[in-house]
């Protein structure tokens, strides 16, 4: 079975600073990887996904993530954050043999300070 | 708008009552899910369905019942509500190309 670990439960950062939210996974088979964002009192929405091909994937709101197979990581980055990026971020993994059932990490709360 | 519609948005019920949370998708995604989200526990999978008439237990299924007679609907029933079932409930569907699409959630309070 696959698993996901988000290495930081909370990440405080100042506005316009870069940020990296870390995600490691474990799986013995090929994976699909996702990042979701949840704003207060809302459901989760897809930020970006890795299915195959280029290991650097770009998503909405200026976020990007890099799939590193050797390190089994899928870290999320943004070069310059805004106050509006304050939210909870979830990493998720699906295996290609059962793609419909993702395993979610516990979430990372990103707080952007002025 | 296309997507996942959950109803009601907010619900207060009494202990011991049966309550049903509704979920409707406008696509025809095979997979649908019910999660609960509680502070300190992240998302926990209650039940999921791979297709109409196929359902399976998730991590925390006790006290819940689901059905999926049609692809687009996936209701979740609390047979006899308890205070520990106070939570925010999210329904979702999945496709490989779009990942999970979540509804806006139902905030359930059991008093």
PDB file of C-alpha atoms in Angstrom:
ATOM      1  CA  UNK A   1       0.000   0.000   0.000  1.00  0.00           C
ATOM      2  CA  UNK A   2       1.146   3.532  -0.673  1.00  0.00           C
ATOM      3  CA  UNK A   3       1.718   6.197   1.965  1.00  0.00           C
ATOM      4  CA  UNK A   4       2.340   9.927   2.046  1.00  0.00           C
ATOM      5  CA  UNK A   5       4.262  12.031   4.543  1.00  0.00           C
ATOM      6  CA  UNK A   6       4.088  15.790   4.608  1.00  0.00           C
ATOM      7  CA  UNK A   7       7.162  16.743   6.514  1.00  0.00           C
ATOM      8  CA  UNK A   8       5.962  20.071   7.910  1.00  0.00           C
ATOM      9  CA  UNK A   9       2.641  20.565   9.641  1.00  0.00           C
ATOM     10  CA  UNK A  10       2.981  24.355   9.667  1.00  0.00           C
ATOM     11  CA  UNK A  11       5.030  26.702   7.510  1.00  0.00           C
ATOM     12  CA  UNK A  12       5.077  30.415   8.361  1.00  0.00           C
ATOM     13  CA  UNK A  13       6.597  32.702   5.743  1.00  0.00           C
ATOM     14  CA  UNK A  14       6.676  36.403   4.954  1.00  0.00           C
ATOM     15  CA  UNK A  15       4.937  37.836   1.925  1.00  0.00           C
ATOM     16  CA  UNK A  16       7.017  37.778  -1.294  1.00  0.00           C
ATOM     17  CA  UNK A  17       9.385  35.157   0.145  1.00  0.00           C
ATOM     18  CA  UNK A  18       9.829  31.772  -1.564  1.00  0.00           C
ATOM     19  CA  UNK A  19       8.273  28.686  -0.021  1.00  0.00           C
ATOM     20  CA  UNK A  20       8.675  24.926  -0.291  1.00  0.00           C
ATOM     21  CA  UNK A  21       6.180  22.440   1.130  1.00  0.00           C
ATOM     22  CA  UNK A  22       7.666  18.988   1.371  1.00  0.00           C
ATOM     23  CA  UNK A  23       5.998  15.702   0.482  1.00  0.00           C
ATOM     24  CA  UNK A  24       7.503  12.216   0.473  1.00  0.00           C
ATOM     25  CA  UNK A  25       5.708   9.081  -0.596  1.00  0.00           C
ATOM     26  CA  UNK A  26       6.285   5.360  -0.550  1.00  0.00           C
ATOM     27  CA  UNK A  27       5.062   2.914  -3.139  1.00  0.00           C
ATOM     28  CA  UNK A  28       6.395  -0.171  -4.858  1.00  0.00           C
ATOM     29  CA  UNK A  29       4.631   0.616  -8.133  1.00  0.00           C
ATOM     30  CA  UNK A  30       4.228   3.601 -10.432  1.00  0.00           C
ATOM     31  CA  UNK A  31       2.391   6.527  -8.917  1.00  0.00           C
ATOM     32  CA  UNK A  32       0.331   9.547  -9.754  1.00  0.00           C
ATOM     33  CA  UNK A  33       0.939  12.533  -7.502  1.00  0.00           C
ATOM     34  CA  UNK A  34      -1.261  15.491  -6.635  1.00  0.00           C
ATOM     35  CA  UNK A  35      -1.246  18.682  -4.605  1.00  0.00           C
ATOM     36  CA  UNK A  36      -4.494  20.195  -3.375  1.00  0.00           C
ATOM     37  CA  UNK A  37      -5.233  23.472  -1.615  1.00  0.00           C
ATOM     38  CA  UNK A  38      -7.990  24.122   0.900  1.00  0.00           C
ATOM     39  CA  UNK A  39      -8.971  27.678   1.758  1.00  0.00           C
ATOM     40  CA  UNK A  40     -10.933  28.266   4.976  1.00  0.00           C
ATOM     41  CA  UNK A  41     -14.472  26.876   4.918  1.00  0.00           C
ATOM     42  CA  UNK A  42     -14.042  25.430   1.444  1.00  0.00           C
ATOM     43  CA  UNK A  43     -13.416  22.028  -0.110  1.00  0.00           C
ATOM     44  CA  UNK A  44     -10.090  20.982  -1.528  1.00  0.00           C
ATOM     45  CA  UNK A  45      -9.199  21.992  -5.081  1.00  0.00           C
ATOM     46  CA  UNK A  46      -6.516  20.623  -7.359  1.00  0.00           C
ATOM     47  CA  UNK A  47      -3.327  22.708  -7.591  1.00  0.00           C
ATOM     48  CA  UNK A  48      -1.321  20.455  -9.864  1.00  0.00           C
ATOM     49  CA  UNK A  49      -0.680  16.825 -10.761  1.00  0.00           C
ATOM     50  CA  UNK A  50       2.036  14.539 -12.014  1.00  0.00           C
ATOM     51  CA  UNK A  51       0.881  11.636 -14.167  1.00  0.00           C
ATOM     52  CA  UNK A  52       3.895  11.012 -16.422  1.00  0.00           C
ATOM     53  CA  UNK A  53       6.395  12.860 -18.592  1.00  0.00           C
ATOM     54  CA  UNK A  54       8.202  15.978 -17.435  1.00  0.00           C
ATOM     55  CA  UNK A  55       9.105  15.814 -13.776  1.00  0.00           C
ATOM     56  CA  UNK A  56       8.521  19.530 -13.291  1.00  0.00           C
ATOM     57  CA  UNK A  57       4.845  20.320 -13.269  1.00  0.00           C
ATOM     58  CA  UNK A  58       3.244  23.720 -13.112  1.00  0.00           C
ATOM     59  CA  UNK A  59      -0.092  24.406 -11.512  1.00  0.00           C
ATOM     60  CA  UNK A  60      -2.443  27.218 -10.758  1.00  0.00           C
ATOM     61  CA  UNK A  61      -1.568  30.363  -8.803  1.00  0.00           C
ATOM     62  CA  UNK A  62       2.138  30.191  -9.692  1.00  0.00           C
ATOM     63  CA  UNK A  63       2.844  26.922  -7.883  1.00  0.00           C
ATOM     64  CA  UNK A  64       5.054  24.194  -9.264  1.00  0.00           C
ATOM     65  CA  UNK A  65       6.269  20.824  -8.048  1.00  0.00           C
ATOM     66  CA  UNK A  66       9.055  18.466  -9.002  1.00  0.00           C
ATOM     67  CA  UNK A  67       8.714  14.701  -9.051  1.00  0.00           C
ATOM     68  CA  UNK A  68      11.907  13.041  -7.845  1.00  0.00           C
ATOM     69  CA  UNK A  69      11.642   9.289  -8.243  1.00  0.00           C
ATOM     70  CA  UNK A  70      14.971   8.454  -6.628  1.00  0.00           C
ATOM     71  CA  UNK A  71      14.091  10.437  -3.510  1.00  0.00           C
ATOM     72  CA  UNK A  72      10.380   9.543  -3.692  1.00  0.00           C
ATOM     73  CA  UNK A  73       9.464  13.178  -3.231  1.00  0.00           C
ATOM     74  CA  UNK A  74       7.038  15.650  -4.743  1.00  0.00           C
ATOM     75  CA  UNK A  75       7.791  19.000  -3.134  1.00  0.00           C
ATOM     76  CA  UNK A  76       5.627  22.034  -3.849  1.00  0.00           C
ATOM     77  CA  UNK A  77       7.267  25.415  -4.471  1.00  0.00           C
ATOM     78  CA  UNK A  78       6.376  28.996  -5.152  1.00  0.00           C
ATOM     79  CA  UNK A  79       9.026  31.679  -5.749  1.00  0.00           C
ATOM     80  CA  UNK A  80       7.063  34.526  -4.169  1.00  0.00           C
ATOM     81  CA  UNK A  81       4.015  34.027  -1.964  1.00  0.00           C
ATOM     82  CA  UNK A  82       1.084  36.331  -1.346  1.00  0.00           C
ATOM     83  CA  UNK A  83      -1.169  36.779   1.649  1.00  0.00           C
ATOM     84  CA  UNK A  84      -3.902  35.036  -0.363  1.00  0.00           C
ATOM     85  CA  UNK A  85      -1.817  31.831  -0.458  1.00  0.00           C
ATOM     86  CA  UNK A  86      -2.551  31.291   3.227  1.00  0.00           C
ATOM     87  CA  UNK A  87      -4.319  27.927   3.252  1.00  0.00           C
ATOM     88  CA  UNK A  88      -3.873  24.256   3.994  1.00  0.00           C
ATOM     89  CA  UNK A  89      -2.087  22.165   1.383  1.00  0.00           C
ATOM     90  CA  UNK A  90      -2.463  18.427   0.913  1.00  0.00           C
ATOM     91  CA  UNK A  91      -0.234  16.052  -0.986  1.00  0.00           C
ATOM     92  CA  UNK A  92      -1.826  12.868  -2.350  1.00  0.00           C
ATOM     93  CA  UNK A  93      -0.633   9.738  -4.151  1.00  0.00           C
ATOM     94  CA  UNK A  94      -2.427   7.147  -6.256  1.00  0.00           C
ATOM     95  CA  UNK A  95      -0.920   3.980  -7.642  1.00  0.00           C
ATOM     96  CA  UNK A  96      -1.555   3.273 -11.291  1.00  0.00           C
ATOM     97  CA  UNK A  97      -3.119  -0.112 -10.516  1.00  0.00           C
ATOM     98  CA  UNK A  98      -5.811   1.568  -8.419  1.00  0.00           C
ATOM     99  CA  UNK A  99      -5.689   5.145  -9.560  1.00  0.00           C
ATOM    100  CA  UNK A 100      -9.082   6.046  -8.176  1.00  0.00           C
ATOM    101  CA  UNK A 101      -8.115   5.689  -4.547  1.00  0.00           C
ATOM    102  CA  UNK A 102      -5.643   8.302  -3.390  1.00  0.00           C
ATOM    103  CA  UNK A 103      -3.874   8.420  -0.073  1.00  0.00           C
ATOM    104  CA  UNK A 104      -3.688  11.913   1.411  1.00  0.00           C
ATOM    105  CA  UNK A 105      -1.048  13.417   3.631  1.00  0.00           C
ATOM    106  CA  UNK A 106      -2.014  15.100   6.879  1.00  0.00           C
ATOM    107  CA  UNK A 107      -1.728  18.571   5.377  1.00  0.00           C
ATOM    108  CA  UNK A 108       0.586  21.562   5.758  1.00  0.00           C
ATOM    109  CA  UNK A 109      -0.755  24.880   6.942  1.00  0.00           C
ATOM    110  CA  UNK A 110       0.914  27.717   5.070  1.00  0.00           C
ATOM    111  CA  UNK A 111       0.624  31.072   6.795  1.00  0.00           C
ATOM    112  CA  UNK A 112       1.831  34.105   4.865  1.00  0.00           C
ATOM    113  CA  UNK A 113       2.604  37.109   7.042  1.00  0.00           C
ATOM    114  CA  UNK A 114       2.727  40.714   5.846  1.00  0.00           C
TER     115      UNK A 114
ATOM    116  CA  UNK B   1     -21.826  24.633 -12.919  1.00  0.00           C
ATOM    117  CA  UNK B   2     -20.399  21.197 -13.396  1.00  0.00           C
ATOM    118  CA  UNK B   3     -18.869  19.462 -10.407  1.00  0.00           C
ATOM    119  CA  UNK B   4     -19.838  18.012  -7.066  1.00  0.00           C
ATOM    120  CA  UNK B   5     -22.902  19.301  -5.234  1.00  0.00           C
ATOM    121  CA  UNK B   6     -23.367  18.488  -1.580  1.00  0.00           C
ATOM    122  CA  UNK B   7     -26.475  19.138   0.462  1.00  0.00           C
ATOM    123  CA  UNK B   8     -27.240  20.365   2.990  1.00  0.00           C
ATOM    124  CA  UNK B   9     -24.410  22.808   3.564  1.00  0.00           C
ATOM    125  CA  UNK B  10     -25.092  22.880   7.312  1.00  0.00           C
ATOM    126  CA  UNK B  11     -27.043  20.444   9.464  1.00  0.00           C
ATOM    127  CA  UNK B  12     -27.795  20.213  13.152  1.00  0.00           C
ATOM    128  CA  UNK B  13     -29.322  16.971  14.376  1.00  0.00           C
ATOM    129  CA  UNK B  14     -29.968  15.246  17.660  1.00  0.00           C
ATOM    130  CA  UNK B  15     -28.212  12.189  18.993  1.00  0.00           C
ATOM    131  CA  UNK B  16     -29.884   9.010  17.792  1.00  0.00           C
ATOM    132  CA  UNK B  17     -31.492  10.519  14.716  1.00  0.00           C
ATOM    133  CA  UNK B  18     -30.866   9.221  11.223  1.00  0.00           C
ATOM    134  CA  UNK B  19     -29.468  11.776   8.824  1.00  0.00           C
ATOM    135  CA  UNK B  20     -28.566  11.568   5.146  1.00  0.00           C
ATOM    136  CA  UNK B  21     -26.017  13.721   3.402  1.00  0.00           C
ATOM    137  CA  UNK B  22     -26.464  14.046  -0.324  1.00  0.00           C
ATOM    138  CA  UNK B  23     -23.826  14.116  -3.029  1.00  0.00           C
ATOM    139  CA  UNK B  24     -24.354  14.573  -6.747  1.00  0.00           C
ATOM    140  CA  UNK B  25     -21.813  14.778  -9.579  1.00  0.00           C
ATOM    141  CA  UNK B  26     -22.514  16.261 -12.975  1.00  0.00           C
ATOM    142  CA  UNK B  27     -19.890  14.131 -14.693  1.00  0.00           C
ATOM    143  CA  UNK B  28     -19.875  10.333 -14.920  1.00  0.00           C
ATOM    144  CA  UNK B  29     -16.753   9.690 -12.897  1.00  0.00           C
ATOM    145  CA  UNK B  30     -16.601   6.083 -11.782  1.00  0.00           C
ATOM    146  CA  UNK B  31     -15.021   6.750  -8.403  1.00  0.00           C
ATOM    147  CA  UNK B  32     -16.760   8.646  -5.627  1.00  0.00           C
ATOM    148  CA  UNK B  33     -15.731   9.116  -2.022  1.00  0.00           C
ATOM    149  CA  UNK B  34     -16.884  10.340   1.363  1.00  0.00           C
ATOM    150  CA  UNK B  35     -14.360  11.866   3.753  1.00  0.00           C
ATOM    151  CA  UNK B  36     -14.673  13.467   7.131  1.00  0.00           C
ATOM    152  CA  UNK B  37     -12.340  16.217   8.216  1.00  0.00           C
ATOM    153  CA  UNK B  38     -11.633  16.893  11.868  1.00  0.00           C
ATOM    154  CA  UNK B  39      -9.029  19.111  13.457  1.00  0.00           C
ATOM    155  CA  UNK B  40      -5.906  17.088  14.103  1.00  0.00           C
ATOM    156  CA  UNK B  41      -6.987  14.151  11.938  1.00  0.00           C
ATOM    157  CA  UNK B  42      -6.784  15.518   8.393  1.00  0.00           C
ATOM    158  CA  UNK B  43      -8.998  13.766   5.863  1.00  0.00           C
ATOM    159  CA  UNK B  44     -10.286  10.335   6.791  1.00  0.00           C
ATOM    160  CA  UNK B  45     -11.954   8.127   4.233  1.00  0.00           C
ATOM    161  CA  UNK B  46     -15.356   6.789   5.298  1.00  0.00           C
ATOM    162  CA  UNK B  47     -16.551   4.922   2.210  1.00  0.00           C
ATOM    163  CA  UNK B  48     -15.836   4.897  -1.473  1.00  0.00           C
ATOM    164  CA  UNK B  49     -17.399   3.551  -4.608  1.00  0.00           C
ATOM    165  CA  UNK B  50     -15.655   2.384  -7.762  1.00  0.00           C
ATOM    166  CA  UNK B  51     -18.874   2.280  -9.810  1.00  0.00           C
ATOM    167  CA  UNK B  52     -22.628   2.086  -9.423  1.00  0.00           C
ATOM    168  CA  UNK B  53     -23.624  -0.695  -7.026  1.00  0.00           C
ATOM    169  CA  UNK B  54     -20.004  -1.163  -5.900  1.00  0.00           C
ATOM    170  CA  UNK B  55     -19.047   0.300  -2.532  1.00  0.00           C
ATOM    171  CA  UNK B  56     -16.271  -0.395  -0.076  1.00  0.00           C
ATOM    172  CA  UNK B  57     -15.245   0.624   3.405  1.00  0.00           C
ATOM    173  CA  UNK B  58     -12.595   3.187   4.074  1.00  0.00           C
ATOM    174  CA  UNK B  59     -10.698   3.981   7.230  1.00  0.00           C
ATOM    175  CA  UNK B  60     -13.638   4.964   9.484  1.00  0.00           C
ATOM    176  CA  UNK B  61     -16.873   3.306   8.231  1.00  0.00           C
ATOM    177  CA  UNK B  62     -18.561   2.440  11.547  1.00  0.00           C
ATOM    178  CA  UNK B  63     -21.925   4.135  11.993  1.00  0.00           C
ATOM    179  CA  UNK B  64     -22.242   5.078   8.321  1.00  0.00           C
ATOM    180  CA  UNK B  65     -24.056   3.537   5.376  1.00  0.00           C
ATOM    181  CA  UNK B  66     -23.724   4.387   1.682  1.00  0.00           C
ATOM    182  CA  UNK B  67     -25.495   3.428  -1.491  1.00  0.00           C
ATOM    183  CA  UNK B  68     -24.867   4.070  -5.164  1.00  0.00           C
ATOM    184  CA  UNK B  69     -27.773   3.016  -7.328  1.00  0.00           C
ATOM    185  CA  UNK B  70     -26.881   5.656  -9.942  1.00  0.00           C
ATOM    186  CA  UNK B  71     -23.424   6.758 -11.051  1.00  0.00           C
ATOM    187  CA  UNK B  72     -24.113  10.407 -10.286  1.00  0.00           C
ATOM    188  CA  UNK B  73     -25.416  10.075  -6.725  1.00  0.00           C
ATOM    189  CA  UNK B  74     -23.624   8.854  -3.626  1.00  0.00           C
ATOM    190  CA  UNK B  75     -25.598   9.555  -0.420  1.00  0.00           C
ATOM    191  CA  UNK B  76     -24.103   9.000   3.026  1.00  0.00           C
ATOM    192  CA  UNK B  77     -26.410   8.006   5.894  1.00  0.00           C
ATOM    193  CA  UNK B  78     -25.671   8.178   9.579  1.00  0.00           C
ATOM    194  CA  UNK B  79     -27.944   5.493  10.960  1.00  0.00           C
ATOM    195  CA  UNK B  80     -28.046   6.779  14.545  1.00  0.00           C
ATOM    196  CA  UNK B  81     -26.056   9.959  14.914  1.00  0.00           C
ATOM    197  CA  UNK B  82     -23.578  10.333  17.772  1.00  0.00           C
ATOM    198  CA  UNK B  83     -21.711  13.404  19.006  1.00  0.00           C
ATOM    199  CA  UNK B  84     -18.453  11.889  17.749  1.00  0.00           C
ATOM    200  CA  UNK B  85     -19.850  12.205  14.233  1.00  0.00           C
ATOM    201  CA  UNK B  86     -19.856  15.994  14.476  1.00  0.00           C
ATOM    202  CA  UNK B  87     -17.543  16.905  11.631  1.00  0.00           C
ATOM    203  CA  UNK B  88     -17.210  18.408   8.185  1.00  0.00           C
ATOM    204  CA  UNK B  89     -18.050  15.876   5.502  1.00  0.00           C
ATOM    205  CA  UNK B  90     -16.666  16.071   1.976  1.00  0.00           C
ATOM    206  CA  UNK B  91     -17.827  14.160  -1.041  1.00  0.00           C
ATOM    207  CA  UNK B  92     -15.485  13.785  -4.006  1.00  0.00           C
ATOM    208  CA  UNK B  93     -15.197  12.156  -7.391  1.00  0.00           C
ATOM    209  CA  UNK B  94     -12.002  11.133  -9.143  1.00  0.00           C
ATOM    210  CA  UNK B  95     -10.610  11.024 -12.645  1.00  0.00           C
ATOM    211  CA  UNK B  96      -6.966  10.532 -13.550  1.00  0.00           C
ATOM    212  CA  UNK B  97      -6.905  13.702 -15.632  1.00  0.00           C
ATOM    213  CA  UNK B  98      -8.499  15.957 -13.031  1.00  0.00           C
ATOM    214  CA  UNK B  99      -7.594  14.224  -9.781  1.00  0.00           C
ATOM    215  CA  UNK B 100     -10.133  14.541  -7.033  1.00  0.00           C
ATOM    216  CA  UNK B 101     -12.956  17.069  -7.321  1.00  0.00           C
ATOM    217  CA  UNK B 102     -14.413  17.923  -3.953  1.00  0.00           C
ATOM    218  CA  UNK B 103     -17.741  19.338  -2.981  1.00  0.00           C
ATOM    219  CA  UNK B 104     -18.003  22.361  -0.694  1.00  0.00           C
ATOM    220  CA  UNK B 105     -18.664  20.177   2.324  1.00  0.00           C
ATOM    221  CA  UNK B 106     -21.450  19.604   4.827  1.00  0.00           C
ATOM    222  CA  UNK B 107     -20.872  20.846   8.346  1.00  0.00           C
ATOM    223  CA  UNK B 108     -22.755  18.449  10.623  1.00  0.00           C
ATOM    224  CA  UNK B 109     -23.332  19.106  14.297  1.00  0.00           C
ATOM    225  CA  UNK B 110     -24.818  16.376  16.487  1.00  0.00           C
ATOM    226  CA  UNK B 111     -26.239  17.695  19.763  1.00  0.00           C
TER     227      UNK B 111
END
